[in-house]
Amino acid sequence: MQPVNFLMNILWLLLGGFWLAIGWYLAGVVMAITIIGLPWTRACFVLGNLSLWPFGKEVVDRRDVTGHDIGTGTLGFIGNVIWFVLAGVWLAIGHLLAAVANFVTIIGIPFALQHLKLAGLALAPIGKTVIDKRY
């Protein structure tokens, strides 16, 4: 990891990343408890880790990495619709509120942009994967 990414990740934790990662983890636990939400549990924890330490990582379509699978087709779309209703909209609202709070300051603009990326991801996470950025 580059030193700049490390510094940005530390600042990220202070500017909302920690609390929103807790939100992702909480959503994952709730999904696991319901049993029906098990398909979304892994996505919650992967994206919770991304929300905890986002700089130096990027989100790509899983189809580009592993090819076609169950989460990249019609079932993935249906899963994203169900996810949106159950938890996605709430996590997206949390990221949007954090983005607005970060946009107020000049130093917070890169963090606000990261929150906006995560808000979009919170709406439809199925079929996505997190990889290290290539420099």
Coordinates of N, CA, C and O in Angstrom, one line a residue:
M1 N 0.9 -1.2 0.0 CA 0.0 0.0 0.0 C 0.9 1.2 0.0 O 1.9 1.3 0.7
Q2 N 0.5 2.2 -0.8 CA 1.3 3.4 -0.9 C 1.0 4.3 0.4 O -0.1 4.2 1.0
P3 N 2.0 5.0 0.8 CA 1.9 5.8 2.0 C 0.7 6.8 2.0 O 0.1 7.0 3.0
V4 N 0.4 7.4 0.8 CA -0.7 8.3 0.7 C -2.0 7.6 1.0 O -2.9 8.1 1.7
N5 N -2.2 6.4 0.5 CA -3.4 5.6 0.7 C -3.5 5.3 2.2 O -4.6 5.3 2.7
F6 N -2.4 5.0 2.8 CA -2.5 4.7 4.3 C -2.9 5.9 5.0 O -3.8 5.8 5.9
L7 N -2.4 7.0 4.7 CA -2.8 8.3 5.4 C -4.2 8.6 5.2 O -5.0 9.0 6.1
M8 N -4.7 8.4 3.9 CA -6.1 8.7 3.6 C -7.0 7.8 4.3 O -8.1 8.2 4.8
N9 N -6.6 6.5 4.4 CA -7.4 5.5 5.2 C -7.5 5.9 6.6 O -8.6 5.7 7.2
I10 N -6.5 6.4 7.2 CA -6.5 6.8 8.6 C -7.5 8.0 8.8 O -8.3 8.0 9.7
L11 N -7.3 9.0 7.9 CA -8.3 10.1 8.0 C -9.7 9.7 7.7 O -10.6 10.2 8.3
W12 N -9.9 8.7 6.8 CA -11.2 8.2 6.5 C -11.9 7.7 7.7 O -13.1 7.9 7.9
L13 N -11.2 6.9 8.5 CA -11.8 6.4 9.7 C -12.3 7.4 10.6 O -13.4 7.3 11.3
L14 N -11.6 8.6 10.7 CA -12.1 9.7 11.5 C -13.3 10.5 10.9 O -14.0 11.1 11.6
L15 N -13.4 10.4 9.6 CA -14.4 11.2 8.9 C -15.6 10.4 8.5 O -16.2 10.7 7.4
G16 N -16.0 9.4 9.2 CA -17.2 8.7 9.0 C -17.1 7.2 8.5 O -18.0 6.5 8.6
G17 N -15.9 6.9 8.1 CA -15.7 5.5 7.6 C -15.9 4.4 8.7 O -16.5 3.4 8.4
F18 N -15.4 4.7 9.9 CA -15.6 3.7 11.0 C -17.1 3.4 11.3 O -17.5 2.2 11.3
W19 N -17.8 4.4 11.4 CA -19.3 4.3 11.8 C -20.1 3.6 10.7 O -21.0 2.8 10.9
L20 N -19.7 4.0 9.5 CA -20.5 3.3 8.4 C -20.0 1.9 8.1 O -20.8 1.1 7.7
A21 N -18.8 1.6 8.4 CA -18.4 0.2 8.4 C -19.1 -0.6 9.4 O -19.6 -1.8 9.2
I22 N -19.3 0.0 10.6 CA -20.1 -0.7 11.6 C -21.5 -0.9 11.1 O -22.1 -2.0 11.4
G23 N -22.1 0.0 10.4 CA -23.4 -0.2 9.8 C -23.5 -1.3 8.8 O -24.4 -2.1 8.8
W24 N -22.4 -1.5 8.0 CA -22.3 -2.6 7.0 C -22.3 -3.9 7.8 O -22.9 -4.9 7.5
Y25 N -21.4 -4.0 8.8 CA -21.3 -5.2 9.6 C -22.6 -5.5 10.3 O -23.0 -6.7 10.4
L26 N -23.3 -4.5 10.9 CA -24.5 -4.7 11.5 C -25.6 -5.3 10.5 O -26.3 -6.2 10.9
A27 N -25.6 -4.7 9.3 CA -26.5 -5.3 8.3 C -26.2 -6.7 8.0 O -27.1 -7.5 7.8
G28 N -24.9 -7.1 8.0 CA -24.5 -8.4 7.7 C -24.9 -9.4 8.8 O -25.4 -10.5 8.5
V29 N -24.8 -8.9 10.0 CA -25.2 -9.8 11.2 C -26.8 -10.0 11.1 O -27.3 -11.1 11.3
V30 N -27.5 -8.9 10.9 CA -29.0 -9.0 10.8 C -29.3 -10.0 9.6 O -30.2 -10.8 9.8
M31 N -28.7 -9.8 8.5 CA -29.0 -10.7 7.4 C -28.7 -12.2 7.7 O -29.4 -13.1 7.4
A32 N -27.6 -12.4 8.4 CA -27.2 -13.8 8.8 C -28.3 -14.4 9.8 O -28.6 -15.5 9.7
I33 N -28.7 -13.5 10.7 CA -29.7 -14.0 11.7 C -31.0 -14.4 11.1 O -31.7 -15.4 11.5
T34 N -31.4 -13.7 10.0 CA -32.7 -13.9 9.4 C -32.7 -15.2 8.6 O -33.7 -15.6 8.1
I35 N -31.6 -15.8 8.3 CA -31.4 -17.0 7.5 C -31.7 -16.7 6.0 O -30.9 -17.0 5.1
I36 N -32.8 -16.1 5.8 CA -33.2 -15.7 4.4 C -32.2 -14.7 3.8 O -31.9 -14.7 2.6
G37 N -31.6 -13.9 4.7 CA -30.6 -12.9 4.2 C -29.2 -13.4 4.0 O -28.3 -12.7 3.7
L38 N -29.0 -14.8 4.2 CA -27.6 -15.3 4.1 C -26.9 -15.0 2.7 O -25.7 -14.7 2.7
P39 N -27.6 -14.9 1.6 CA -26.9 -14.5 0.4 C -26.3 -13.1 0.4 O -25.4 -12.9 -0.3
W40 N -26.8 -12.3 1.2 CA -26.3 -10.9 1.3 C -25.3 -10.7 2.4 O -24.6 -9.7 2.5
T41 N -25.1 -11.7 3.3 CA -24.2 -11.6 4.4 C -22.8 -11.4 4.0 O -22.1 -10.5 4.5
R42 N -22.3 -12.2 3.1 CA -20.9 -12.1 2.7 C -20.7 -10.7 2.0 O -19.7 -10.1 2.3
A43 N -21.6 -10.2 1.2 CA -21.5 -8.9 0.6 C -21.4 -7.8 1.6 O -20.6 -6.9 1.5
C44 N -22.1 -7.9 2.7 CA -22.1 -6.9 3.7 C -20.7 -6.9 4.4 O -20.2 -5.8 4.6
F45 N -20.1 -8.0 4.7 CA -18.8 -8.0 5.3 C -17.7 -7.6 4.4 O -16.8 -6.9 4.8
V46 N -17.8 -8.0 3.1 CA -16.8 -7.5 2.1 C -16.9 -6.0 2.0 O -15.9 -5.3 2.0
L47 N -18.1 -5.5 1.9 CA -18.2 -4.0 1.7 C -18.0 -3.3 3.0 O -17.6 -2.1 3.0
G48 N -18.2 -3.9 4.1 CA -17.9 -3.4 5.4 C -16.4 -3.2 5.5 O -15.9 -2.1 6.0
N49 N -15.6 -4.1 5.1 CA -14.2 -4.0 5.0 C -13.7 -2.9 4.1 O -12.8 -2.1 4.4
L50 N -14.4 -2.8 2.9 CA -14.1 -1.7 2.0 C -14.5 -0.3 2.6 O -13.7 0.6 2.5
S51 N -15.6 -0.3 3.3 CA -16.0 1.0 4.0 C -15.0 1.3 5.1 O -14.9 2.5 5.5
L52 N -14.3 0.3 5.7 CA -13.4 0.6 6.7 C -12.0 1.1 6.2 O -11.4 1.9 6.8
W53 N -11.6 0.6 5.0 CA -10.3 0.9 4.5 C -10.4 1.0 2.9 O -9.9 0.1 2.2
P54 N -11.0 2.1 2.4 CA -11.3 2.1 1.0 C -10.2 2.6 0.0 O -10.2 2.2 -1.2
F55 N -9.3 3.4 0.5 CA -8.3 3.9 -0.4 C -7.3 2.8 -0.8 O -6.8 2.1 0.0
G56 N -7.0 2.7 -2.1 CA -6.2 1.7 -2.6 C -6.9 0.5 -3.1 O -6.4 -0.5 -3.6
K57 N -8.3 0.5 -3.0 CA -9.2 -0.5 -3.5 C -10.1 0.0 -4.5 O -10.3 1.2 -4.6
E58 N -10.6 -0.9 -5.3 CA -11.7 -0.4 -6.3 C -12.7 -1.6 -6.4 O -12.4 -2.7 -6.2
V59 N -13.9 -1.2 -6.8 CA -15.0 -2.1 -7.0 C -15.2 -2.3 -8.5 O -15.3 -1.3 -9.2
V60 N -15.3 -3.6 -8.9 CA -15.5 -3.9 -10.3 C -16.6 -4.9 -10.4 O -17.0 -5.6 -9.4
D61 N -17.1 -5.0 -11.6 CA -18.2 -6.0 -11.8 C -17.5 -7.4 -11.7 O -16.5 -7.6 -12.3
R62 N -18.2 -8.3 -11.0 CA -17.6 -9.6 -10.8 C -17.5 -10.4 -12.1 O -16.7 -11.2 -12.2
R63 N -18.4 -10.1 -13.0 CA -18.4 -10.7 -14.3 C -17.0 -10.5 -15.0 O -16.5 -11.4 -15.7
D64 N -16.4 -9.3 -14.8 CA -15.1 -9.0 -15.4 C -14.0 -9.8 -14.8 O -12.9 -10.0 -15.4
V65 N -14.2 -10.2 -13.5 CA -13.1 -10.9 -12.8 C -13.2 -12.5 -12.9 O -12.3 -13.2 -13.2
T66 N -14.4 -13.0 -12.7 CA -14.6 -14.4 -12.6 C -15.5 -15.0 -13.7 O -15.7 -16.2 -13.8
G67 N -16.1 -14.1 -14.6 CA -17.0 -14.6 -15.6 C -18.4 -14.6 -15.0 O -18.7 -14.1 -14.0
H68 N -19.3 -15.2 -15.8 CA -20.7 -15.2 -15.4 C -20.9 -16.2 -14.3 O -20.4 -17.3 -14.3
D69 N -21.7 -15.8 -13.3 CA -22.0 -16.7 -12.2 C -23.4 -16.3 -11.7 O -24.1 -15.4 -12.3
I70 N -23.9 -16.9 -10.6 CA -25.3 -16.8 -10.2 C -25.6 -15.3 -9.8 O -26.7 -14.8 -9.9
G71 N -24.6 -14.6 -9.3 CA -24.8 -13.2 -8.8 C -24.7 -12.2 -9.9 O -25.0 -11.0 -9.6
T72 N -24.3 -12.6 -11.1 CA -24.1 -11.6 -12.1 C -25.3 -11.6 -13.2 O -25.3 -10.8 -14.1
G73 N -26.2 -12.5 -13.0 CA -27.3 -12.6 -13.9 C -28.6 -12.1 -13.4 O -28.7 -11.2 -12.5
T74 N -29.7 -12.8 -13.8 CA -31.0 -12.4 -13.3 C -31.2 -12.5 -11.8 O -31.8 -11.7 -11.2
L75 N -30.7 -13.6 -11.3 CA -30.8 -13.8 -9.8 C -30.1 -12.7 -9.0 O -30.5 -12.2 -8.0
G76 N -29.0 -12.2 -9.6 CA -28.3 -11.1 -9.0 C -29.1 -9.8 -9.0 O -29.1 -9.0 -8.0
F77 N -29.8 -9.6 -10.1 CA -30.7 -8.4 -10.2 C -31.8 -8.5 -9.2 O -32.1 -7.5 -8.5
I78 N -32.4 -9.7 -9.1 CA -33.5 -9.8 -8.1 C -33.0 -9.7 -6.7 O -33.6 -9.0 -5.8
G79 N -31.8 -10.2 -6.4 CA -31.1 -10.0 -5.1 C -30.9 -8.6 -4.8 O -31.0 -8.1 -3.7
N80 N -30.5 -7.8 -5.8 CA -30.2 -6.4 -5.6 C -31.5 -5.6 -5.3 O -31.5 -4.7 -4.5
V81 N -32.6 -6.0 -5.9 CA -33.9 -5.4 -5.6 C -34.3 -5.6 -4.2 O -34.7 -4.7 -3.5
I82 N -34.2 -6.9 -3.8 CA -34.5 -7.3 -2.4 C -33.6 -6.5 -1.4 O -34.0 -6.0 -0.4
W83 N -32.3 -6.5 -1.7 CA -31.3 -5.8 -0.9 C -31.7 -4.3 -0.7 O -31.6 -3.8 0.3
F84 N -32.0 -3.7 -1.8 CA -32.4 -2.3 -1.8 C -33.5 -2.0 -0.8 O -33.4 -1.1 0.0
V85 N -34.5 -2.8 -0.8 CA -35.6 -2.6 0.1 C -35.3 -2.9 1.5 O -35.6 -2.1 2.4
L86 N -34.5 -3.9 1.8 CA -34.2 -4.4 3.1 C -33.1 -3.5 3.8 O -33.3 -3.2 5.0
A87 N -32.1 -3.2 3.1 CA -30.9 -2.5 3.8 C -30.2 -1.5 3.0 O -29.6 -0.6 3.5
G88 N -30.3 -1.6 1.7 CA -29.5 -0.8 0.8 C -29.8 0.7 0.9 O -28.9 1.5 1.0
V89 N -31.0 1.0 0.9 CA -31.4 2.4 1.0 C -30.9 3.1 2.3 O -30.5 4.2 2.3
W90 N -30.9 2.3 3.4 CA -30.5 2.9 4.7 C -29.0 3.1 4.7 O -28.6 4.2 5.2
L91 N -28.3 2.2 4.2 CA -26.8 2.4 4.1 C -26.4 3.5 3.2 O -25.5 4.3 3.4
A92 N -27.2 3.6 2.1 CA -26.9 4.7 1.1 C -27.2 6.0 1.7 O -26.4 7.0 1.5
I93 N -28.3 6.1 2.5 CA -28.6 7.4 3.2 C -27.5 7.8 4.1 O -27.1 8.9 4.2
G94 N -27.0 6.8 4.9 CA -25.9 7.0 5.8 C -24.6 7.6 5.1 O -24.0 8.6 5.5
H95 N -24.3 7.0 3.9 CA -23.2 7.4 3.2 C -23.4 8.8 2.6 O -22.5 9.7 2.5
L96 N -24.7 9.1 2.1 CA -25.0 10.4 1.6 C -24.9 11.5 2.7 O -24.4 12.6 2.4
L97 N -25.3 11.2 3.9 CA -25.2 12.2 4.9 C -23.8 12.4 5.3 O -23.4 13.6 5.5
A98 N -23.0 11.4 5.3 CA -21.5 11.6 5.6 C -20.9 12.3 4.4 O -20.0 13.2 4.7
A99 N -21.3 12.1 3.2 CA -20.7 12.9 2.1 C -21.1 14.3 2.2 O -20.2 15.2 2.0
V100 N -22.3 14.7 2.5 CA -22.6 16.1 2.7 C -21.8 16.7 3.8 O -21.3 17.8 3.6
A101 N -21.7 16.0 4.9 CA -20.8 16.6 6.0 C -19.4 16.8 5.6 O -18.8 17.7 6.0
N102 N -18.9 15.9 4.8 CA -17.5 16.0 4.3 C -17.3 17.1 3.2 O -16.3 17.7 3.1
F103 N -18.3 17.3 2.4 CA -18.3 18.3 1.3 C -18.2 19.7 1.9 O -17.7 20.6 1.2
V104 N -18.6 19.9 3.1 CA -18.6 21.2 3.7 C -17.2 21.7 3.9 O -17.0 22.9 3.7
T105 N -16.2 20.9 4.1 CA -14.9 21.3 4.2 C -14.1 21.0 3.0 O -14.4 20.0 2.2
I106 N -13.1 21.7 2.7 CA -12.3 21.5 1.5 C -11.5 20.2 1.7 O -11.4 19.4 0.7
I107 N -10.9 19.9 2.8 CA -10.1 18.7 3.0 C -11.0 17.5 3.0 O -10.5 16.4 2.7
G108 N -12.3 17.6 3.2 CA -13.1 16.5 3.2 C -13.7 16.0 1.8 O -14.3 15.0 1.7
I109 N -13.4 16.8 0.8 CA -13.9 16.5 -0.5 C -13.5 15.1 -1.0 O -14.4 14.4 -1.5
P110 N -12.3 14.7 -0.9 CA -12.0 13.3 -1.4 C -12.7 12.2 -0.6 O -13.1 11.2 -1.2
F111 N -13.0 12.5 0.6 CA -13.7 11.5 1.5 C -15.2 11.6 1.1 O -15.9 10.5 1.1
A112 N -15.7 12.7 0.8 CA -17.1 12.8 0.3 C -17.3 12.0 -1.0 O -18.3 11.3 -1.1
L113 N -16.4 12.1 -1.9 CA -16.5 11.4 -3.1 C -16.5 9.9 -2.9 O -17.2 9.1 -3.5
Q114 N -15.6 9.5 -1.9 CA -15.6 8.1 -1.6 C -16.9 7.6 -1.0 O -17.4 6.5 -1.2
H115 N -17.5 8.5 -0.1 CA -18.8 8.1 0.4 C -19.9 8.0 -0.7 O -20.8 7.2 -0.6
L116 N -19.8 8.9 -1.7 CA -20.8 8.8 -2.8 C -20.6 7.5 -3.5 O -21.6 6.9 -3.9
K117 N -19.4 7.1 -3.8 CA -19.2 5.8 -4.4 C -19.8 4.6 -3.6 O -20.4 3.7 -4.1
L118 N -19.6 4.7 -2.3 CA -20.1 3.6 -1.4 C -21.6 3.7 -1.3 O -22.3 2.7 -1.2
A119 N -22.2 4.9 -1.4 CA -23.6 5.0 -1.4 C -24.2 4.4 -2.7 O -25.2 3.6 -2.6
G120 N -23.6 4.6 -3.8 CA -24.1 3.9 -5.0 C -23.9 2.4 -4.9 O -24.8 1.6 -5.3
L121 N -22.8 2.0 -4.3 CA -22.6 0.5 -4.1 C -23.6 0.0 -3.1 O -24.0 -1.2 -3.3
A122 N -24.0 0.7 -2.1 CA -25.0 0.3 -1.1 C -26.3 0.0 -1.8 O -27.1 -0.9 -1.3
L123 N -26.6 0.6 -2.9 CA -27.9 0.4 -3.5 C -28.0 -0.9 -4.3 O -29.1 -1.5 -4.4
A124 N -26.9 -1.4 -4.8 CA -26.9 -2.6 -5.6 C -25.5 -3.3 -5.5 O -24.7 -3.3 -6.4
P125 N -25.2 -4.0 -4.4 CA -23.9 -4.6 -4.2 C -23.7 -6.0 -4.8 O -22.5 -6.4 -5.0
I126 N -24.8 -6.7 -5.1 CA -24.7 -8.1 -5.6 C -24.1 -8.0 -7.0 O -24.5 -7.2 -7.9
G127 N -23.1 -8.9 -7.3 CA -22.5 -8.9 -8.6 C -21.2 -8.0 -8.7 O -20.6 -7.9 -9.8
K128 N -20.8 -7.5 -7.6 CA -19.6 -6.6 -7.5 C -18.6 -7.3 -6.7 O -18.9 -8.2 -5.8
T129 N -17.3 -7.0 -6.9 CA -16.2 -7.5 -6.1 C -15.2 -6.4 -5.9 O -15.1 -5.4 -6.6
V130 N -14.4 -6.5 -4.8 CA -13.4 -5.5 -4.5 C -12.0 -6.1 -4.8 O -11.7 -7.2 -4.5
I131 N -11.2 -5.3 -5.5 CA -9.9 -5.7 -5.8 C -8.9 -4.5 -5.5 O -9.3 -3.4 -5.3
D132 N -7.6 -4.8 -5.4 CA -6.6 -3.8 -5.2 C -6.5 -3.0 -6.4 O -6.5 -3.6 -7.5
K133 N -6.3 -1.7 -6.3 CA -6.0 -0.9 -7.5 C -4.6 -1.2 -8.0 O -3.7 -1.5 -7.3
R134 N -4.6 -1.1 -9.3 CA -3.3 -1.3 -10.0 C -2.7 0.0 -10.4 O -3.4 0.8 -11.0
Y135 N -1.5 0.2 -10.0 CA -0.8 1.5 -10.3 C 0.2 1.4 -11.4 O 0.8 0.4 -11.6

